[in-house]
Amino acid sequence: MTNKSNHIPGRANEFTDLVRETLGQSPDIIYREIILGCKPALIIYIEGLGDPHEMLEAIHQDMPLYLEKQEQAAEELLKLLKERTITLGKIGEVKTLTELEAKILSGNTIVYIDGLDKALYVGTEALKQRGVEEATSQSVVRGPREGFTESLRENTALVRRRIQSRKLQLEERIIGDNTNTQVAIMYMQGLCDNEVLNKLRDRLDQIRLDSVLESNYIEEMIQDQTYSPFPTVYNSERPDVIASELLEGRIAIFVEGTPFVLVVPALFAQFFQSSEDYYQRGDFSSLVRLLRYLCFGIALLTPSFYIAITTFHQEMLPTNLLISLIGQREGVPFPAFVEALIMEITFEILREAGIRLPKSIGQSVSIVGTLVIGQAAVEAGLVSAAMVIVVSITAISNFALPSFNVGISTRVLRFALMGIGASFGLYGMIIALIILGLHLCSLESMGVPYMTSFAPFRWKSQKDVMLRLSQRTKKKYLNLLASYNKNGPEI
């Protein structure tokens, strides 16, 4: 609201005109005039966001019982409403027009009594939310099925149900000049690094955005490296994952309106871990986790190594395999790089089409399209059968990665490495991998080295990195960040 004094006027007619002038005459903004005792009063709420019917019924039934006199002072009426009549969970006073506007737009109901320079707000939010459903982006065979929703308060409650400790702390702030989006950070007091926590607070307080509609708006503003293919902020829509991250000393960031919760600091090894690793036997989980690292290497390097070997280093192949590849490539009009580029781009198109199409036909179209196009391309002589195999195993390996963000990074880097392999062969590939390793070692997430436990290598930290050892070897949750806390124990 725009008012020079920013104070609530003490007359009902002035207050009504001011609110109508600011909020407008939208049909969903309800202005209801009532009489409390002998004082005019005004109730304001937004239909759909607030549901004050229970509150109005309580006022209608209970207020006459407390009004012994015909006339009551406005201050006494306000006190009766607060202490005896309105028994809803959240109630308070607003003394400025800015606060009043924020409360109305967030779904609260405003009760104003003539003669007062303040008003009551009552928590009557009634916006219908999607119920708790199974997480779709991080599915598991064994483990909880609950996933976050678009309600911030419901999401924090899902985590609190798993961590019933007084150490679990929650802080909230409003970000977005136009959207006034509620953002909350959650952490375990005593486990969380105070230096990391203060750095996150500073970065959140420095955000200046017109709107925040999803957690990615926050992620882009708090990440350490803007121009890096690797994500330095982790996200999940599973309450059990966020609970385990909090118990390891990390900080969770909840944003109203999205089921994806951010986690900082994020480590490279974290993106290869799945919640299901802790719901299966340690030996089996270790084998699966090693398989994920192998899949990452296959998805990243297979096309570029194939291009480099078939273009520059044919002598590295066995004679029978080389003869077979030459026979397959006979009649193919494109070099290996262009051949791989055509197949990769075609597969990316099919992947995006499968996501955008309706669920009932999206999966069928993507599978049938891949099979039909691949077979037709081989029969038409546009690509070789070996290239179809290479691209297929690359795509399948990419899907085996538990984090969607790392999958995107792998896809981006794969095209760059394909060009390097086609231009400089294996020598260029080796140099590119060295540069990539140096880049990974230079990254940080909230000041914590991205490659923690790998570089520098710590043997005692390997209980839950490449392998997942038995729970008997850990008396409590392993905190990989503790060695970087000045007051924490050395790992």
Tab-separated table of C-alpha atoms in Angstrom:
chain	number	residue	atom	x	y	z
A	1	MET	CA	0.000	0.000	0.000
A	2	THR	CA	1.187	3.476	-0.800
A	3	ASN	CA	0.650	5.896	2.027
A	4	LYS	CA	3.037	8.600	3.208
A	5	SER	CA	2.527	7.863	6.889
A	6	ASN	CA	2.044	4.103	6.445
A	7	HIS	CA	-0.208	4.142	9.520
A	8	ILE	CA	-3.675	2.667	9.733
A	9	PRO	CA	-6.279	5.485	9.975
A	10	GLY	CA	-8.537	5.589	13.013
A	11	ARG	CA	-11.809	6.052	11.099
A	12	ALA	CA	-13.655	3.266	9.329
A	13	ASN	CA	-14.594	5.278	6.243
A	14	GLU	CA	-10.991	6.424	5.694
A	15	PHE	CA	-9.714	2.900	6.232
A	16	THR	CA	-12.217	1.410	3.775
A	17	ASP	CA	-11.459	3.969	1.068
A	18	LEU	CA	-7.735	3.484	1.475
A	19	VAL	CA	-7.912	-0.307	1.240
A	20	ARG	CA	-10.229	-0.220	-1.766
A	21	GLU	CA	-7.988	2.296	-3.500
A	22	THR	CA	-4.928	0.139	-2.989
A	23	LEU	CA	-6.249	-3.385	-3.545
A	24	GLY	CA	-8.762	-2.357	-6.165
A	25	GLN	CA	-12.283	-3.534	-6.873
A	26	SER	CA	-11.429	-7.109	-7.808
A	27	PRO	CA	-14.460	-9.358	-7.302
A	28	ASP	CA	-12.451	-11.911	-5.302
A	29	ILE	CA	-11.538	-9.338	-2.614
A	30	ILE	CA	-14.403	-9.446	-0.132
A	31	TYR	CA	-15.217	-6.393	2.035
A	32	ARG	CA	-17.828	-7.252	4.659
A	33	GLU	CA	-19.152	-4.614	7.044
A	34	ILE	CA	-20.519	-5.805	10.405
A	35	ILE	CA	-21.426	-4.296	13.776
A	36	LEU	CA	-19.508	-5.360	16.894
A	37	GLY	CA	-21.347	-4.057	19.947
A	38	CYS	CA	-22.183	-0.618	18.637
A	39	LYS	CA	-18.968	-0.158	16.655
A	40	PRO	CA	-18.739	-0.459	12.851
A	41	ALA	CA	-16.234	-3.104	11.828
A	42	LEU	CA	-14.831	-4.267	8.505
A	43	ILE	CA	-13.723	-7.775	7.542
A	44	ILE	CA	-11.469	-8.180	4.492
A	45	TYR	CA	-10.261	-11.386	2.869
A	46	ILE	CA	-9.532	-12.797	-0.580
A	47	GLU	CA	-11.978	-15.459	-1.663
A	48	GLY	CA	-10.169	-18.695	-2.415
A	49	LEU	CA	-7.108	-17.763	-0.357
A	50	GLY	CA	-8.960	-17.259	2.914
A	51	ASP	CA	-11.984	-18.950	4.478
A	52	PRO	CA	-13.286	-16.864	7.432
A	53	HIS	CA	-16.645	-18.588	7.804
A	54	GLU	CA	-15.673	-20.427	10.997
A	55	MET	CA	-14.363	-17.185	12.456
A	56	LEU	CA	-17.530	-15.270	11.514
A	57	GLU	CA	-19.687	-17.971	13.062
A	58	ALA	CA	-17.731	-17.734	16.316
A	59	ILE	CA	-18.144	-13.950	16.375
A	60	HIS	CA	-21.880	-14.233	15.715
A	61	GLN	CA	-22.459	-16.815	18.455
A	62	ASP	CA	-20.015	-15.781	21.176
A	63	MET	CA	-19.698	-12.010	21.031
A	64	PRO	CA	-23.226	-11.277	22.376
A	65	LEU	CA	-22.405	-13.355	25.480
A	66	TYR	CA	-19.524	-11.053	26.389
A	67	LEU	CA	-21.207	-7.732	25.539
A	68	GLU	CA	-22.828	-6.907	28.860
A	69	LYS	CA	-23.089	-3.220	28.074
A	70	GLN	CA	-24.671	-1.589	25.078
A	71	GLU	CA	-21.514	0.333	24.400
A	72	GLN	CA	-18.030	-1.072	24.463
A	73	ALA	CA	-14.760	0.702	23.758
A	74	ALA	CA	-13.042	-0.347	20.560
A	75	GLU	CA	-9.982	-1.492	22.507
A	76	GLU	CA	-12.158	-3.745	24.685
A	77	LEU	CA	-13.829	-5.240	21.624
A	78	LEU	CA	-10.440	-5.996	20.120
A	79	LYS	CA	-9.331	-7.666	23.339
A	80	LEU	CA	-12.498	-9.797	23.443
A	81	LEU	CA	-11.907	-10.934	19.891
A	82	LYS	CA	-8.305	-11.915	20.615
A	83	GLU	CA	-8.735	-13.597	23.976
A	84	ARG	CA	-12.216	-15.150	24.012
A	85	THR	CA	-13.965	-15.221	20.665
A	86	ILE	CA	-11.483	-16.117	17.909
A	87	THR	CA	-9.845	-19.379	18.915
A	88	LEU	CA	-8.129	-20.109	15.612
A	89	GLY	CA	-4.465	-21.014	15.709
A	90	LYS	CA	-2.811	-17.864	14.360
A	91	ILE	CA	-3.878	-14.362	15.323
A	92	GLY	CA	-2.050	-11.083	15.772
A	93	GLU	CA	-2.085	-7.337	15.301
A	94	VAL	CA	-0.933	-5.226	12.354
A	95	LYS	CA	-0.108	-1.577	12.896
A	96	THR	CA	1.110	-0.506	9.465
A	97	LEU	CA	-0.492	-0.567	6.050
A	98	THR	CA	2.434	-2.516	4.608
A	99	GLU	CA	1.913	-5.337	7.101
A	100	LEU	CA	-1.827	-5.281	6.489
A	101	GLU	CA	-1.380	-5.638	2.727
A	102	ALA	CA	1.039	-8.549	3.155
A	103	LYS	CA	-1.342	-10.379	5.488
A	104	ILE	CA	-4.321	-9.989	3.145
A	105	LEU	CA	-2.389	-11.177	0.083
A	106	SER	CA	-1.075	-14.237	1.944
A	107	GLY	CA	-4.583	-15.496	2.739
A	108	ASN	CA	-5.240	-14.043	6.187
A	109	THR	CA	-8.482	-12.334	7.183
A	110	ILE	CA	-8.336	-8.757	8.471
A	111	VAL	CA	-10.714	-7.522	11.204
A	112	TYR	CA	-10.790	-3.722	11.642
A	113	ILE	CA	-12.840	-1.887	14.306
A	114	ASP	CA	-13.712	1.777	13.956
A	115	GLY	CA	-11.691	4.051	16.224
A	116	LEU	CA	-8.489	1.994	16.284
A	117	ASP	CA	-5.203	2.632	14.501
A	118	LYS	CA	-4.513	-1.095	14.237
A	119	ALA	CA	-6.265	-4.239	13.034
A	120	LEU	CA	-6.337	-7.958	13.692
A	121	TYR	CA	-5.170	-10.601	11.263
A	122	VAL	CA	-6.488	-14.149	11.604
A	123	GLY	CA	-4.872	-17.172	9.972
A	124	THR	CA	-7.664	-18.459	7.757
A	125	GLU	CA	-5.639	-19.673	4.785
A	126	ALA	CA	-7.787	-22.049	2.745
A	127	LEU	CA	-5.847	-22.588	-0.477
A	128	LYS	CA	-6.273	-26.166	-1.643
A	129	GLN	CA	-2.983	-28.010	-2.035
A	130	ARG	CA	-1.942	-31.183	-3.794
A	131	GLY	CA	-1.844	-34.029	-1.321
A	132	VAL	CA	1.266	-35.960	-0.339
A	133	GLU	CA	2.019	-38.326	-3.206
A	134	GLU	CA	4.867	-40.569	-4.298
A	135	ALA	CA	8.003	-38.768	-5.500
A	136	THR	CA	8.294	-39.113	-9.277
A	137	SER	CA	11.804	-37.821	-9.996
A	138	GLN	CA	13.595	-40.066	-7.465
A	139	SER	CA	11.735	-43.351	-7.371
A	140	VAL	CA	12.937	-46.291	-5.266
A	141	VAL	CA	12.044	-49.961	-4.955
A	142	ARG	CA	12.364	-50.044	-1.157
A	143	GLY	CA	11.821	-47.038	1.070
A	144	PRO	CA	9.264	-44.341	1.894
A	145	ARG	CA	6.891	-43.304	-0.870
A	146	GLU	CA	6.161	-39.800	0.394
A	147	GLY	CA	7.139	-36.794	-1.670
A	148	PHE	CA	7.067	-33.085	-1.010
A	149	THR	CA	4.160	-30.909	-2.166
A	150	GLU	CA	3.878	-27.242	-3.154
A	151	SER	CA	3.083	-26.176	0.425
A	152	LEU	CA	6.113	-24.979	2.372
A	153	ARG	CA	4.546	-25.613	5.765
A	154	GLU	CA	3.515	-29.141	4.840
A	155	ASN	CA	7.023	-29.841	3.552
A	156	THR	CA	8.696	-28.692	6.756
A	157	ALA	CA	6.243	-30.836	8.732
A	158	LEU	CA	7.222	-33.913	6.710
A	159	VAL	CA	10.847	-33.384	7.721
A	160	ARG	CA	10.006	-32.665	11.365
A	161	ARG	CA	8.091	-35.927	11.538
A	162	ARG	CA	11.336	-37.733	10.732
A	163	ILE	CA	13.659	-35.628	12.897
A	164	GLN	CA	11.941	-35.093	16.231
A	165	SER	CA	14.743	-33.121	17.825
A	166	ARG	CA	14.950	-29.704	19.444
A	167	LYS	CA	18.166	-29.154	17.471
A	168	LEU	CA	16.182	-28.863	14.258
A	169	GLN	CA	15.894	-25.122	13.569
A	170	LEU	CA	13.853	-23.202	10.991
A	171	GLU	CA	14.298	-19.639	9.720
A	172	GLU	CA	12.022	-17.835	7.266
A	173	ARG	CA	12.254	-14.814	5.012
A	174	ILE	CA	10.283	-13.244	2.155
A	175	ILE	CA	11.960	-12.952	-1.279
A	176	GLY	CA	10.509	-11.457	-4.466
A	177	ASP	CA	9.227	-7.901	-4.743
A	178	ASN	CA	6.071	-8.904	-6.626
A	179	THR	CA	5.491	-12.486	-5.517
A	180	ASN	CA	6.520	-12.138	-1.828
A	181	THR	CA	7.511	-15.800	-1.850
A	182	GLN	CA	8.105	-17.458	1.488
A	183	VAL	CA	11.546	-19.074	1.740
A	184	ALA	CA	12.741	-21.109	4.730
A	185	ILE	CA	16.078	-22.606	5.700
A	186	MET	CA	16.286	-25.648	7.972
A	187	TYR	CA	19.363	-26.964	9.738
A	188	MET	CA	20.509	-29.011	12.726
A	189	GLN	CA	21.984	-26.795	15.415
A	190	GLY	CA	25.330	-28.194	16.497
A	191	LEU	CA	25.800	-30.281	13.337
A	192	CYS	CA	25.637	-27.445	10.832
A	193	ASP	CA	28.793	-25.402	10.150
A	194	ASN	CA	28.095	-21.862	11.396
A	195	GLU	CA	30.367	-20.350	8.745
A	196	VAL	CA	28.397	-22.034	5.965
A	197	LEU	CA	25.115	-21.039	7.618
A	198	ASN	CA	26.108	-17.374	7.863
A	199	LYS	CA	27.291	-17.372	4.257
A	200	LEU	CA	23.932	-18.746	3.129
A	201	ARG	CA	22.062	-16.160	5.184
A	202	ASP	CA	24.077	-13.361	3.591
A	203	ARG	CA	23.454	-14.630	0.071
A	204	LEU	CA	19.719	-14.981	0.659
A	205	ASP	CA	19.503	-11.485	2.140
A	206	GLN	CA	21.299	-10.045	-0.889
A	207	ILE	CA	18.842	-11.514	-3.404
A	208	ARG	CA	16.930	-8.832	-5.293
A	209	LEU	CA	14.362	-10.388	-7.601
A	210	ASP	CA	10.959	-9.279	-8.854
A	211	SER	CA	9.579	-12.813	-8.612
A	212	VAL	CA	10.433	-16.231	-7.197
A	213	LEU	CA	8.250	-18.953	-8.709
A	214	GLU	CA	10.439	-22.027	-8.165
A	215	SER	CA	13.483	-23.055	-6.160
A	216	ASN	CA	15.763	-22.668	-9.198
A	217	TYR	CA	15.360	-18.877	-8.851
A	218	ILE	CA	17.081	-19.181	-5.472
A	219	GLU	CA	19.587	-21.777	-6.671
A	220	GLU	CA	20.970	-19.508	-9.387
A	221	MET	CA	21.434	-16.667	-6.916
A	222	ILE	CA	23.296	-18.604	-4.205
A	223	GLN	CA	25.513	-20.966	-6.228
A	224	ASP	CA	29.263	-20.394	-6.068
A	225	GLN	CA	29.987	-20.897	-9.782
A	226	THR	CA	27.674	-19.431	-12.399
A	227	TYR	CA	29.444	-20.801	-15.476
A	228	SER	CA	30.022	-24.443	-14.687
A	229	PRO	CA	28.307	-27.508	-16.143
A	230	PHE	CA	28.285	-29.201	-12.733
A	231	PRO	CA	25.577	-28.370	-10.170
A	232	THR	CA	26.843	-26.996	-6.843
A	233	VAL	CA	23.394	-27.056	-5.208
A	234	TYR	CA	21.612	-30.362	-4.625
A	235	ASN	CA	17.830	-30.751	-4.817
A	236	SER	CA	15.346	-33.457	-3.897
A	237	GLU	CA	11.612	-33.970	-3.539
A	238	ARG	CA	11.945	-36.774	-0.967
A	239	PRO	CA	11.553	-35.955	2.763
A	240	ASP	CA	13.767	-38.879	3.812
A	241	VAL	CA	16.621	-37.595	1.630
A	242	ILE	CA	16.382	-34.089	3.079
A	243	ALA	CA	16.280	-35.516	6.616
A	244	SER	CA	19.458	-37.518	6.018
A	245	GLU	CA	21.201	-34.481	4.525
A	246	LEU	CA	20.304	-32.396	7.568
A	247	LEU	CA	21.703	-35.085	9.853
A	248	GLU	CA	24.976	-34.878	7.920
A	249	GLY	CA	25.340	-31.189	8.687
A	250	ARG	CA	23.882	-29.681	5.520
A	251	ILE	CA	21.260	-26.936	5.169
A	252	ALA	CA	17.905	-27.337	3.397
A	253	ILE	CA	16.167	-24.474	1.587
A	254	PHE	CA	12.369	-24.675	1.196
A	255	VAL	CA	10.521	-22.448	-1.286
A	256	GLU	CA	6.764	-21.960	-1.283
A	257	GLY	CA	5.144	-23.290	-4.453
A	258	THR	CA	7.570	-26.080	-5.391
A	259	PRO	CA	8.153	-29.650	-4.166
A	260	PHE	CA	11.904	-29.475	-4.843
A	261	VAL	CA	13.978	-28.609	-1.777
A	262	LEU	CA	17.551	-27.309	-2.175
A	263	VAL	CA	20.496	-28.584	-0.128
A	264	VAL	CA	23.855	-26.882	0.465
A	265	PRO	CA	26.716	-27.482	0.498
A	266	ALA	CA	26.638	-30.092	-2.280
A	267	LEU	CA	29.520	-32.464	-3.001
A	268	PHE	CA	30.326	-34.326	-6.211
A	269	ALA	CA	29.873	-37.731	-4.533
A	270	GLN	CA	26.453	-36.700	-3.258
A	271	PHE	CA	24.960	-36.773	-6.775
A	272	PHE	CA	25.761	-40.490	-7.120
A	273	GLN	CA	24.027	-41.504	-3.911
A	274	SER	CA	20.435	-42.672	-3.707
A	275	SER	CA	18.222	-42.955	-0.652
A	276	GLU	CA	17.716	-46.611	-1.515
A	277	ASP	CA	21.423	-47.233	-0.805
A	278	TYR	CA	20.591	-47.059	2.905
A	279	TYR	CA	17.533	-49.313	2.665
A	280	GLN	CA	19.469	-52.262	1.201
A	281	ARG	CA	22.420	-54.319	2.387
A	282	GLY	CA	25.728	-52.471	2.382
A	283	ASP	CA	27.496	-54.844	-0.038
A	284	PHE	CA	24.703	-54.646	-2.608
A	285	SER	CA	24.453	-50.859	-2.265
A	286	SER	CA	28.217	-50.517	-2.741
A	287	LEU	CA	28.073	-52.562	-5.943
A	288	VAL	CA	25.220	-50.454	-7.322
A	289	ARG	CA	26.995	-47.224	-6.386
A	290	LEU	CA	30.180	-48.330	-8.189
A	291	LEU	CA	27.989	-49.155	-11.172
A	292	ARG	CA	26.687	-45.576	-11.168
A	293	TYR	CA	30.215	-44.177	-11.381
A	294	LEU	CA	30.880	-46.560	-14.267
A	295	CYS	CA	27.693	-45.385	-15.984
A	296	PHE	CA	28.824	-41.789	-15.564
A	297	GLY	CA	32.083	-42.595	-17.370
A	298	ILE	CA	30.261	-44.473	-20.125
A	299	ALA	CA	27.694	-41.703	-20.653
A	300	LEU	CA	30.402	-39.043	-20.713
A	301	LEU	CA	33.162	-40.662	-22.780
A	302	THR	CA	31.870	-43.522	-24.955
A	303	PRO	CA	30.877	-41.523	-28.103
A	304	SER	CA	34.008	-39.347	-28.006
A	305	PHE	CA	36.344	-42.342	-27.508
A	306	TYR	CA	34.623	-44.202	-30.350
A	307	ILE	CA	35.043	-41.194	-32.639
A	308	ALA	CA	38.683	-40.674	-31.645
A	309	ILE	CA	39.657	-44.339	-32.110
A	310	THR	CA	37.857	-44.880	-35.415
A	311	THR	CA	39.180	-41.587	-36.820
A	312	PHE	CA	42.817	-41.425	-35.595
A	313	HIS	CA	43.774	-44.596	-33.751
A	314	GLN	CA	42.514	-47.559	-35.769
A	315	GLU	CA	45.638	-49.515	-34.811
A	316	MET	CA	44.301	-49.832	-31.255
A	317	LEU	CA	41.432	-52.053	-32.402
A	318	PRO	CA	41.700	-55.827	-32.909
A	319	THR	CA	41.897	-56.763	-36.581
A	320	ASN	CA	38.575	-58.622	-36.685
A	321	LEU	CA	36.740	-55.763	-34.970
A	322	LEU	CA	38.359	-53.211	-37.272
A	323	ILE	CA	37.312	-55.175	-40.361
A	324	SER	CA	33.768	-55.430	-39.011
A	325	LEU	CA	33.563	-51.679	-38.361
A	326	ILE	CA	34.968	-50.856	-41.795
A	327	GLY	CA	32.362	-53.127	-43.376
A	328	GLN	CA	29.564	-51.421	-41.446
A	329	ARG	CA	30.791	-47.961	-42.403
A	330	GLU	CA	31.027	-48.815	-46.077
A	331	GLY	CA	28.548	-46.608	-47.853
A	332	VAL	CA	27.979	-44.255	-44.895
A	333	PRO	CA	28.436	-40.739	-46.367
A	334	PHE	CA	29.367	-38.972	-43.107
A	335	PRO	CA	32.471	-39.060	-40.916
A	336	ALA	CA	32.129	-40.621	-37.465
A	337	PHE	CA	31.691	-37.258	-35.729
A	338	VAL	CA	28.795	-36.142	-37.931
A	339	GLU	CA	27.288	-39.622	-37.672
A	340	ALA	CA	27.396	-39.487	-33.871
A	341	LEU	CA	26.109	-35.910	-33.843
A	342	ILE	CA	23.074	-36.866	-35.928
A	343	MET	CA	22.218	-39.774	-33.650
A	344	GLU	CA	22.743	-37.832	-30.416
A	345	ILE	CA	20.618	-34.891	-31.560
A	346	THR	CA	17.896	-37.264	-32.789
A	347	PHE	CA	17.851	-39.025	-29.431
A	348	GLU	CA	17.690	-35.707	-27.548
A	349	ILE	CA	14.686	-34.707	-29.680
A	350	LEU	CA	12.955	-37.987	-28.894
A	351	ARG	CA	13.726	-37.569	-25.196
A	352	GLU	CA	12.203	-34.085	-25.091
A	353	ALA	CA	9.191	-35.203	-27.125
A	354	GLY	CA	8.590	-38.071	-24.706
A	355	ILE	CA	8.567	-35.635	-21.780
A	356	ARG	CA	6.188	-33.129	-23.385
A	357	LEU	CA	3.719	-35.619	-24.803
A	358	PRO	CA	0.812	-36.873	-22.655
A	359	LYS	CA	1.859	-39.640	-20.268
A	360	SER	CA	-0.429	-42.175	-21.915
A	361	ILE	CA	1.451	-42.012	-25.239
A	362	GLY	CA	4.741	-40.294	-24.386
A	363	GLN	CA	6.645	-43.424	-23.353
A	364	SER	CA	5.335	-45.452	-26.284
A	365	VAL	CA	6.248	-42.770	-28.806
A	366	SER	CA	9.782	-42.383	-27.438
A	367	ILE	CA	10.505	-46.129	-27.436
A	368	VAL	CA	8.911	-46.859	-30.816
A	369	GLY	CA	10.459	-43.734	-32.319
A	370	THR	CA	13.936	-44.731	-31.171
A	371	LEU	CA	13.655	-48.260	-32.527
A	372	VAL	CA	12.081	-47.281	-35.840
A	373	ILE	CA	14.388	-44.341	-36.556
A	374	GLY	CA	17.514	-46.261	-35.564
A	375	GLN	CA	16.658	-49.260	-37.717
A	376	ALA	CA	15.623	-47.068	-40.649
A	377	ALA	CA	18.828	-44.986	-40.408
A	378	VAL	CA	20.990	-48.145	-40.547
A	379	GLU	CA	19.056	-49.603	-43.491
A	380	ALA	CA	19.234	-46.284	-45.359
A	381	GLY	CA	23.014	-46.183	-44.913
A	382	LEU	CA	23.030	-42.892	-42.980
A	383	VAL	CA	24.662	-44.363	-39.872
A	384	SER	CA	26.399	-47.605	-38.988
A	385	ALA	CA	24.994	-50.241	-36.679
A	386	ALA	CA	27.973	-49.799	-34.316
A	387	MET	CA	27.118	-46.113	-33.888
A	388	VAL	CA	23.534	-46.989	-32.961
A	389	ILE	CA	24.885	-49.353	-30.284
A	390	VAL	CA	27.262	-46.687	-28.944
A	391	VAL	CA	24.548	-44.034	-28.722
A	392	SER	CA	22.093	-46.493	-27.128
A	393	ILE	CA	24.441	-47.658	-24.377
A	394	THR	CA	25.355	-44.012	-23.751
A	395	ALA	CA	21.702	-43.012	-23.333
A	396	ILE	CA	20.916	-45.972	-21.062
A	397	SER	CA	23.931	-45.200	-18.876
A	398	ASN	CA	22.796	-41.588	-18.599
A	399	PHE	CA	19.425	-42.742	-17.278
A	400	ALA	CA	21.157	-44.823	-14.577
A	401	LEU	CA	22.416	-41.686	-12.816
A	402	PRO	CA	20.222	-40.934	-9.764
A	403	SER	CA	20.502	-37.147	-10.113
A	404	PHE	CA	18.817	-35.435	-13.050
A	405	ASN	CA	21.182	-32.450	-12.731
A	406	VAL	CA	24.291	-34.569	-13.276
A	407	GLY	CA	22.555	-36.198	-16.248
A	408	ILE	CA	22.160	-32.777	-17.852
A	409	SER	CA	25.817	-31.953	-17.154
A	410	THR	CA	26.875	-35.231	-18.766
A	411	ARG	CA	24.813	-34.505	-21.868
A	412	VAL	CA	26.336	-31.047	-22.276
A	413	LEU	CA	29.915	-32.234	-21.797
A	414	ARG	CA	29.400	-35.209	-24.091
A	415	PHE	CA	28.917	-32.965	-27.129
A	416	ALA	CA	32.039	-30.937	-26.289
A	417	LEU	CA	34.151	-34.079	-25.841
A	418	MET	CA	32.848	-35.474	-29.130
A	419	GLY	CA	34.162	-32.398	-30.936
A	420	ILE	CA	37.537	-32.659	-29.152
A	421	GLY	CA	37.836	-36.362	-29.978
A	422	ALA	CA	37.052	-35.705	-33.652
A	423	SER	CA	39.602	-32.872	-33.827
A	424	PHE	CA	42.556	-34.049	-31.696
A	425	GLY	CA	42.017	-37.746	-31.048
A	426	LEU	CA	42.907	-39.433	-27.761
A	427	TYR	CA	45.585	-36.853	-26.999
A	428	GLY	CA	43.003	-34.111	-27.002
A	429	MET	CA	40.688	-36.300	-24.921
A	430	ILE	CA	43.324	-36.823	-22.245
A	431	ILE	CA	44.062	-33.096	-22.060
A	432	ALA	CA	40.322	-32.365	-21.882
A	433	LEU	CA	39.898	-34.826	-19.006
A	434	ILE	CA	42.801	-33.242	-17.119
A	435	ILE	CA	41.220	-29.799	-17.546
A	436	LEU	CA	37.856	-31.213	-16.449
A	437	GLY	CA	39.459	-32.710	-13.327
A	438	LEU	CA	41.150	-29.390	-12.498
A	439	HIS	CA	37.827	-27.610	-12.940
A	440	LEU	CA	36.104	-30.038	-10.560
A	441	CYS	CA	38.828	-29.548	-7.952
A	442	SER	CA	38.460	-25.762	-8.220
A	443	LEU	CA	34.717	-25.782	-7.532
A	444	GLU	CA	33.227	-24.975	-4.149
A	445	SER	CA	29.746	-25.145	-2.668
A	446	MET	CA	29.223	-22.566	0.062
A	447	GLY	CA	32.980	-22.500	0.556
A	448	VAL	CA	33.296	-26.302	0.899
A	449	PRO	CA	35.510	-28.015	-1.743
A	450	TYR	CA	33.322	-29.775	-4.297
A	451	MET	CA	35.543	-32.865	-4.474
A	452	THR	CA	35.648	-33.436	-0.714
A	453	SER	CA	36.957	-36.943	0.148
A	454	PHE	CA	38.391	-37.378	-3.372
A	455	ALA	CA	40.802	-34.443	-3.430
A	456	PRO	CA	42.507	-34.376	-1.045
A	457	PHE	CA	41.929	-38.080	-0.496
A	458	ARG	CA	40.908	-39.117	3.012
A	459	TRP	CA	40.791	-42.830	3.718
A	460	LYS	CA	38.523	-42.525	6.750
A	461	SER	CA	35.969	-40.618	4.665
A	462	GLN	CA	35.477	-43.491	2.229
A	463	LYS	CA	32.852	-45.243	4.393
A	464	ASP	CA	30.084	-43.563	2.438
A	465	VAL	CA	31.546	-42.227	-0.815
A	466	MET	CA	32.441	-44.810	-3.459
A	467	LEU	CA	31.232	-47.595	-1.163
A	468	ARG	CA	28.465	-47.825	1.416
A	469	LEU	CA	29.752	-49.798	4.352
A	470	SER	CA	27.540	-51.517	6.910
A	471	GLN	CA	25.745	-49.428	9.513
A	472	ARG	CA	27.687	-51.329	12.177
A	473	THR	CA	30.849	-49.476	11.170
A	474	LYS	CA	29.211	-46.108	11.937
A	475	LYS	CA	28.105	-45.182	15.437
A	476	LYS	CA	26.364	-42.099	14.045
A	477	TYR	CA	25.815	-40.343	10.734
A	478	LEU	CA	29.076	-39.688	8.949
A	479	ASN	CA	29.591	-35.959	8.521
A	480	LEU	CA	31.829	-35.401	5.500
A	481	LEU	CA	31.781	-31.677	6.155
A	482	ALA	CA	33.132	-31.912	9.693
A	483	SER	CA	36.776	-31.745	8.620
A	484	TYR	CA	36.114	-28.338	7.078
A	485	ASN	CA	34.530	-26.955	10.231
A	486	LYS	CA	37.203	-25.220	12.262
A	487	ASN	CA	35.603	-26.457	15.464
A	488	GLY	CA	34.657	-29.883	14.141
A	489	PRO	CA	36.471	-33.201	14.452
A	490	GLU	CA	39.029	-34.249	11.871
A	491	ILE	CA	37.866	-37.103	9.672
